[in-house]
Amino acid sequence: MHLYAALLAASAAALAPSTSRPPRRSRIYTAIAEPETTETKVEPPKCPLNAEAQLLAARDAILRASKDGVTRQQLRTLLRRDGELVPPDETWTGGIMQLYGACRPLARDLLRKIGEARDDKPSLREQRLDVSGVDGEALLVAEGESPKNDASLFIQPSSEIQKTIESVCAAAGPRLVLTLNPQFRDVDDTLD
């Protein structure tokens, strides 16, 4: 018991501040107060001002998300009309087929750009999904030189083809599946 008391007294004496020199800062405190910064500052994305810039920004965002394991993605983009980018909302004059006509080239170019970024030249196949032929829904499939680079893209899907979307997602496994300018809203957002 005396040995235990002696160890406690010695520990207390060692921890007591000395009057001959100032107390030292603990290493833990120093590490917290002065952390090393190795992070690089990431600039926020800029709004694209033309169709090519929008295409490249969408491609880059898709590839970043895909690299992080997000292989089911939804995109909402502006569409080209009379050389300008315009929203596909209530201000669009014309119907869903005019929207489809503007969205289809964007979808094809997007899948090609994704393939090029992966050092691949995909072949594209298109299948119309609207039974009536007037709803502007289609599925584009980009078959890459390597199956891991395959990608599927739904153009303007509606909630009526939800089962088709689910079956394509199941068949795609870890490969990329995109929906471009869906006709449904999955959140109550005034900007959506």
PDB file of C-alpha atoms in Angstrom:
ATOM      1  CA  MET A   1       0.000   0.000   0.000  1.00  0.00           C
ATOM      2  CA  HIS A   2       2.900   2.358   0.753  1.00  0.00           C
ATOM      3  CA  LEU A   3       4.317   1.724  -2.712  1.00  0.00           C
ATOM      4  CA  TYR A   4       1.028   2.758  -4.327  1.00  0.00           C
ATOM      5  CA  ALA A   5       0.907   5.973  -2.268  1.00  0.00           C
ATOM      6  CA  ALA A   6       4.521   6.734  -3.170  1.00  0.00           C
ATOM      7  CA  LEU A   7       3.787   6.297  -6.909  1.00  0.00           C
ATOM      8  CA  LEU A   8       0.786   8.634  -6.646  1.00  0.00           C
ATOM      9  CA  ALA A   9       2.849  11.258  -4.866  1.00  0.00           C
ATOM     10  CA  ALA A  10       5.637  10.980  -7.468  1.00  0.00           C
ATOM     11  CA  SER A  11       3.141  11.304 -10.310  1.00  0.00           C
ATOM     12  CA  ALA A  12       1.533  14.358  -8.730  1.00  0.00           C
ATOM     13  CA  ALA A  13       4.941  15.988  -8.262  1.00  0.00           C
ATOM     14  CA  ALA A  14       5.892  15.302 -11.877  1.00  0.00           C
ATOM     15  CA  LEU A  15       2.648  16.827 -13.147  1.00  0.00           C
ATOM     16  CA  ALA A  16       2.827  19.944 -10.943  1.00  0.00           C
ATOM     17  CA  PRO A  17       3.936  23.040 -12.854  1.00  0.00           C
ATOM     18  CA  SER A  18       7.458  24.188 -12.269  1.00  0.00           C
ATOM     19  CA  THR A  19       8.034  27.809 -11.283  1.00  0.00           C
ATOM     20  CA  SER A  20      11.330  28.006 -13.159  1.00  0.00           C
ATOM     21  CA  ARG A  21       9.906  27.652 -16.662  1.00  0.00           C
ATOM     22  CA  PRO A  22       6.513  28.243 -18.319  1.00  0.00           C
ATOM     23  CA  PRO A  23       4.220  25.267 -18.857  1.00  0.00           C
ATOM     24  CA  ARG A  24       4.567  23.495 -22.191  1.00  0.00           C
ATOM     25  CA  ARG A  25       1.693  23.175 -24.574  1.00  0.00           C
ATOM     26  CA  SER A  26       0.553  19.657 -25.049  1.00  0.00           C
ATOM     27  CA  ARG A  27       1.156  18.081 -28.394  1.00  0.00           C
ATOM     28  CA  ILE A  28      -2.503  17.207 -28.714  1.00  0.00           C
ATOM     29  CA  TYR A  29      -3.479  20.850 -28.216  1.00  0.00           C
ATOM     30  CA  THR A  30      -0.897  21.971 -30.776  1.00  0.00           C
ATOM     31  CA  ALA A  31      -2.120  19.432 -33.332  1.00  0.00           C
ATOM     32  CA  ILE A  32      -5.686  20.573 -32.903  1.00  0.00           C
ATOM     33  CA  ALA A  33      -4.896  24.268 -32.860  1.00  0.00           C
ATOM     34  CA  GLU A  34      -2.579  24.163 -35.869  1.00  0.00           C
ATOM     35  CA  PRO A  35      -3.767  21.399 -38.221  1.00  0.00           C
ATOM     36  CA  GLU A  36      -1.884  20.707 -41.379  1.00  0.00           C
ATOM     37  CA  THR A  37      -3.900  21.528 -44.473  1.00  0.00           C
ATOM     38  CA  THR A  38      -3.376  19.271 -47.431  1.00  0.00           C
ATOM     39  CA  GLU A  39      -6.767  19.843 -49.032  1.00  0.00           C
ATOM     40  CA  THR A  40      -7.033  21.735 -52.263  1.00  0.00           C
ATOM     41  CA  LYS A  41      -9.761  24.315 -52.557  1.00  0.00           C
ATOM     42  CA  VAL A  42     -12.493  23.202 -54.939  1.00  0.00           C
ATOM     43  CA  GLU A  43     -14.131  25.960 -56.914  1.00  0.00           C
ATOM     44  CA  PRO A  44     -17.926  25.811 -57.192  1.00  0.00           C
ATOM     45  CA  PRO A  45     -19.228  24.865 -60.627  1.00  0.00           C
ATOM     46  CA  LYS A  46     -20.069  27.695 -62.970  1.00  0.00           C
ATOM     47  CA  CYS A  47     -23.300  27.937 -64.894  1.00  0.00           C
ATOM     48  CA  PRO A  48     -22.678  26.870 -68.502  1.00  0.00           C
ATOM     49  CA  LEU A  49     -23.251  29.647 -71.007  1.00  0.00           C
ATOM     50  CA  ASN A  50     -23.627  27.519 -74.146  1.00  0.00           C
ATOM     51  CA  ALA A  51     -24.655  24.030 -75.225  1.00  0.00           C
ATOM     52  CA  GLU A  52     -21.085  22.678 -75.436  1.00  0.00           C
ATOM     53  CA  ALA A  53     -20.224  23.946 -71.947  1.00  0.00           C
ATOM     54  CA  GLN A  54     -23.435  22.383 -70.596  1.00  0.00           C
ATOM     55  CA  LEU A  55     -22.622  19.075 -72.277  1.00  0.00           C
ATOM     56  CA  LEU A  56     -19.107  18.981 -70.799  1.00  0.00           C
ATOM     57  CA  ALA A  57     -20.323  20.040 -67.342  1.00  0.00           C
ATOM     58  CA  ALA A  58     -22.972  17.287 -67.376  1.00  0.00           C
ATOM     59  CA  ARG A  59     -20.406  14.711 -68.546  1.00  0.00           C
ATOM     60  CA  ASP A  60     -17.967  15.711 -65.804  1.00  0.00           C
ATOM     61  CA  ALA A  61     -20.645  15.594 -63.095  1.00  0.00           C
ATOM     62  CA  ILE A  62     -21.825  12.165 -64.268  1.00  0.00           C
ATOM     63  CA  LEU A  63     -18.281  10.782 -64.290  1.00  0.00           C
ATOM     64  CA  ARG A  64     -17.480  12.201 -60.823  1.00  0.00           C
ATOM     65  CA  ALA A  65     -20.623  10.686 -59.349  1.00  0.00           C
ATOM     66  CA  SER A  66     -20.010   7.397 -61.139  1.00  0.00           C
ATOM     67  CA  LYS A  67     -16.451   7.291 -59.790  1.00  0.00           C
ATOM     68  CA  ASP A  68     -17.941   7.712 -56.301  1.00  0.00           C
ATOM     69  CA  GLY A  69     -20.224   4.719 -56.902  1.00  0.00           C
ATOM     70  CA  VAL A  70     -23.412   6.589 -57.869  1.00  0.00           C
ATOM     71  CA  THR A  71     -24.548   4.732 -60.971  1.00  0.00           C
ATOM     72  CA  ARG A  72     -28.233   5.751 -60.973  1.00  0.00           C
ATOM     73  CA  GLN A  73     -28.455   9.420 -61.847  1.00  0.00           C
ATOM     74  CA  GLN A  74     -31.108  11.925 -62.852  1.00  0.00           C
ATOM     75  CA  LEU A  75     -30.258  14.969 -64.968  1.00  0.00           C
ATOM     76  CA  ARG A  76     -32.298  18.023 -65.729  1.00  0.00           C
ATOM     77  CA  THR A  77     -30.809  20.224 -68.422  1.00  0.00           C
ATOM     78  CA  LEU A  78     -31.603  23.179 -70.563  1.00  0.00           C
ATOM     79  CA  LEU A  79     -32.344  22.442 -74.206  1.00  0.00           C
ATOM     80  CA  ARG A  80     -31.145  24.133 -77.345  1.00  0.00           C
ATOM     81  CA  ARG A  81     -33.717  26.127 -79.274  1.00  0.00           C
ATOM     82  CA  ASP A  82     -32.881  28.623 -81.995  1.00  0.00           C
ATOM     83  CA  GLY A  83     -29.230  28.534 -80.914  1.00  0.00           C
ATOM     84  CA  GLU A  84     -30.022  29.397 -77.279  1.00  0.00           C
ATOM     85  CA  LEU A  85     -30.279  27.286 -74.138  1.00  0.00           C
ATOM     86  CA  VAL A  86     -33.790  27.446 -72.730  1.00  0.00           C
ATOM     87  CA  PRO A  87     -35.572  25.574 -69.926  1.00  0.00           C
ATOM     88  CA  PRO A  88     -37.919  22.724 -70.874  1.00  0.00           C
ATOM     89  CA  ASP A  89     -40.711  24.106 -68.719  1.00  0.00           C
ATOM     90  CA  GLU A  90     -44.056  25.812 -69.205  1.00  0.00           C
ATOM     91  CA  THR A  91     -42.350  28.561 -71.223  1.00  0.00           C
ATOM     92  CA  TRP A  92     -41.455  26.067 -73.983  1.00  0.00           C
ATOM     93  CA  THR A  93     -43.666  26.603 -77.002  1.00  0.00           C
ATOM     94  CA  GLY A  94     -44.692  23.370 -78.623  1.00  0.00           C
ATOM     95  CA  GLY A  95     -45.392  19.971 -77.176  1.00  0.00           C
ATOM     96  CA  ILE A  96     -43.586  17.003 -75.744  1.00  0.00           C
ATOM     97  CA  MET A  97     -42.429  15.816 -79.169  1.00  0.00           C
ATOM     98  CA  GLN A  98     -40.663  19.139 -79.783  1.00  0.00           C
ATOM     99  CA  LEU A  99     -38.970  18.703 -76.411  1.00  0.00           C
ATOM    100  CA  TYR A 100     -38.004  15.176 -77.422  1.00  0.00           C
ATOM    101  CA  GLY A 101     -36.586  16.480 -80.698  1.00  0.00           C
ATOM    102  CA  ALA A 102     -34.352  18.888 -78.769  1.00  0.00           C
ATOM    103  CA  CYS A 103     -33.451  16.397 -76.021  1.00  0.00           C
ATOM    104  CA  ARG A 104     -32.504  13.455 -78.251  1.00  0.00           C
ATOM    105  CA  PRO A 105     -29.340  14.992 -79.800  1.00  0.00           C
ATOM    106  CA  LEU A 106     -28.189  16.104 -76.344  1.00  0.00           C
ATOM    107  CA  ALA A 107     -28.653  12.565 -75.003  1.00  0.00           C
ATOM    108  CA  ARG A 108     -26.697  11.017 -77.885  1.00  0.00           C
ATOM    109  CA  ASP A 109     -23.865  13.547 -77.549  1.00  0.00           C
ATOM    110  CA  LEU A 110     -23.750  13.033 -73.788  1.00  0.00           C
ATOM    111  CA  LEU A 111     -23.356   9.252 -74.098  1.00  0.00           C
ATOM    112  CA  ARG A 112     -20.625   9.725 -76.728  1.00  0.00           C
ATOM    113  CA  LYS A 113     -18.740  12.201 -74.499  1.00  0.00           C
ATOM    114  CA  ILE A 114     -18.951   9.813 -71.547  1.00  0.00           C
ATOM    115  CA  GLY A 115     -17.563   7.041 -73.755  1.00  0.00           C
ATOM    116  CA  GLU A 116     -14.720   9.246 -75.011  1.00  0.00           C
ATOM    117  CA  ALA A 117     -13.792  10.191 -71.440  1.00  0.00           C
ATOM    118  CA  ARG A 118     -13.542   6.456 -70.701  1.00  0.00           C
ATOM    119  CA  ASP A 119     -11.340   5.916 -73.793  1.00  0.00           C
ATOM    120  CA  ASP A 120     -14.167   4.049 -75.461  1.00  0.00           C
ATOM    121  CA  LYS A 121     -16.224   4.455 -78.626  1.00  0.00           C
ATOM    122  CA  PRO A 122     -19.690   3.232 -77.793  1.00  0.00           C
ATOM    123  CA  SER A 123     -22.238   2.169 -80.366  1.00  0.00           C
ATOM    124  CA  LEU A 124     -25.654   3.669 -79.689  1.00  0.00           C
ATOM    125  CA  ARG A 125     -29.023   2.003 -79.990  1.00  0.00           C
ATOM    126  CA  GLU A 126     -32.334   3.722 -79.456  1.00  0.00           C
ATOM    127  CA  GLN A 127     -35.684   2.226 -78.522  1.00  0.00           C
ATOM    128  CA  ARG A 128     -38.843   4.307 -78.350  1.00  0.00           C
ATOM    129  CA  LEU A 129     -40.788   3.539 -75.182  1.00  0.00           C
ATOM    130  CA  ASP A 130     -43.986   5.459 -75.766  1.00  0.00           C
ATOM    131  CA  VAL A 131     -46.576   3.050 -77.108  1.00  0.00           C
ATOM    132  CA  SER A 132     -48.573   5.876 -78.684  1.00  0.00           C
ATOM    133  CA  GLY A 133     -45.486   7.335 -80.361  1.00  0.00           C
ATOM    134  CA  VAL A 134     -46.408  10.830 -79.193  1.00  0.00           C
ATOM    135  CA  ASP A 135     -45.119  10.907 -75.607  1.00  0.00           C
ATOM    136  CA  GLY A 136     -41.456  11.551 -76.452  1.00  0.00           C
ATOM    137  CA  GLU A 137     -39.961   8.746 -74.345  1.00  0.00           C
ATOM    138  CA  ALA A 138     -37.003   6.650 -75.396  1.00  0.00           C
ATOM    139  CA  LEU A 139     -34.157   4.532 -74.093  1.00  0.00           C
ATOM    140  CA  LEU A 140     -30.661   4.999 -75.488  1.00  0.00           C
ATOM    141  CA  VAL A 141     -28.131   2.262 -74.834  1.00  0.00           C
ATOM    142  CA  ALA A 142     -24.430   2.910 -75.335  1.00  0.00           C
ATOM    143  CA  GLU A 143     -22.589  -0.375 -75.759  1.00  0.00           C
ATOM    144  CA  GLY A 144     -18.921   0.180 -75.059  1.00  0.00           C
ATOM    145  CA  GLU A 145     -15.958  -1.829 -76.265  1.00  0.00           C
ATOM    146  CA  SER A 146     -15.806  -3.131 -72.693  1.00  0.00           C
ATOM    147  CA  PRO A 147     -19.118  -4.159 -71.064  1.00  0.00           C
ATOM    148  CA  LYS A 148     -18.218  -2.222 -67.895  1.00  0.00           C
ATOM    149  CA  ASN A 149     -18.482   0.978 -69.977  1.00  0.00           C
ATOM    150  CA  ASP A 150     -22.053   0.289 -71.133  1.00  0.00           C
ATOM    151  CA  ALA A 151     -24.559   2.986 -70.184  1.00  0.00           C
ATOM    152  CA  SER A 152     -28.307   3.426 -70.511  1.00  0.00           C
ATOM    153  CA  LEU A 153     -30.110   6.754 -70.743  1.00  0.00           C
ATOM    154  CA  PHE A 154     -33.856   7.337 -70.558  1.00  0.00           C
ATOM    155  CA  ILE A 155     -35.023  10.401 -72.477  1.00  0.00           C
ATOM    156  CA  GLN A 156     -37.948  12.202 -70.823  1.00  0.00           C
ATOM    157  CA  PRO A 157     -39.295   9.155 -68.985  1.00  0.00           C
ATOM    158  CA  SER A 158     -42.740   9.393 -67.416  1.00  0.00           C
ATOM    159  CA  SER A 159     -43.994   7.566 -64.351  1.00  0.00           C
ATOM    160  CA  GLU A 160     -45.862   5.215 -66.715  1.00  0.00           C
ATOM    161  CA  ILE A 161     -42.590   3.463 -67.632  1.00  0.00           C
ATOM    162  CA  GLN A 162     -41.386   3.022 -64.026  1.00  0.00           C
ATOM    163  CA  LYS A 163     -41.339  -0.789 -64.358  1.00  0.00           C
ATOM    164  CA  THR A 164     -39.156  -0.505 -67.485  1.00  0.00           C
ATOM    165  CA  ILE A 165     -36.742   1.764 -65.630  1.00  0.00           C
ATOM    166  CA  GLU A 166     -36.577  -0.689 -62.731  1.00  0.00           C
ATOM    167  CA  SER A 167     -35.919  -3.671 -65.028  1.00  0.00           C
ATOM    168  CA  VAL A 168     -33.169  -1.815 -66.921  1.00  0.00           C
ATOM    169  CA  CYS A 169     -31.568  -0.811 -63.602  1.00  0.00           C
ATOM    170  CA  ALA A 170     -31.679  -4.410 -62.383  1.00  0.00           C
ATOM    171  CA  ALA A 171     -30.170  -5.729 -65.618  1.00  0.00           C
ATOM    172  CA  ALA A 172     -27.473  -3.026 -65.667  1.00  0.00           C
ATOM    173  CA  GLY A 173     -26.001  -4.073 -62.339  1.00  0.00           C
ATOM    174  CA  PRO A 174     -23.096  -1.700 -61.538  1.00  0.00           C
ATOM    175  CA  ARG A 175     -23.247   0.020 -64.926  1.00  0.00           C
ATOM    176  CA  LEU A 176     -24.492   3.562 -65.433  1.00  0.00           C
ATOM    177  CA  VAL A 177     -28.223   4.305 -65.860  1.00  0.00           C
ATOM    178  CA  LEU A 178     -29.350   7.907 -66.417  1.00  0.00           C
ATOM    179  CA  THR A 179     -32.683   9.651 -66.727  1.00  0.00           C
ATOM    180  CA  LEU A 180     -32.603  12.895 -68.714  1.00  0.00           C
ATOM    181  CA  ASN A 181     -35.309  15.505 -68.155  1.00  0.00           C
ATOM    182  CA  PRO A 182     -37.891  13.152 -66.641  1.00  0.00           C
ATOM    183  CA  GLN A 183     -41.525  14.167 -66.989  1.00  0.00           C
ATOM    184  CA  PHE A 184     -42.214  13.354 -63.347  1.00  0.00           C
ATOM    185  CA  ARG A 185     -41.183  15.157 -60.185  1.00  0.00           C
ATOM    186  CA  ASP A 186     -39.839  13.124 -57.309  1.00  0.00           C
ATOM    187  CA  VAL A 187     -39.501  16.021 -54.858  1.00  0.00           C
ATOM    188  CA  ASP A 188     -41.671  18.984 -54.031  1.00  0.00           C
ATOM    189  CA  ASP A 189     -39.191  21.602 -55.206  1.00  0.00           C
ATOM    190  CA  THR A 190     -40.202  24.812 -56.919  1.00  0.00           C
ATOM    191  CA  LEU A 191     -37.072  24.601 -59.091  1.00  0.00           C
ATOM    192  CA  ASP A 192     -37.844  21.049 -60.204  1.00  0.00           C
TER     193      ASP A 192
END
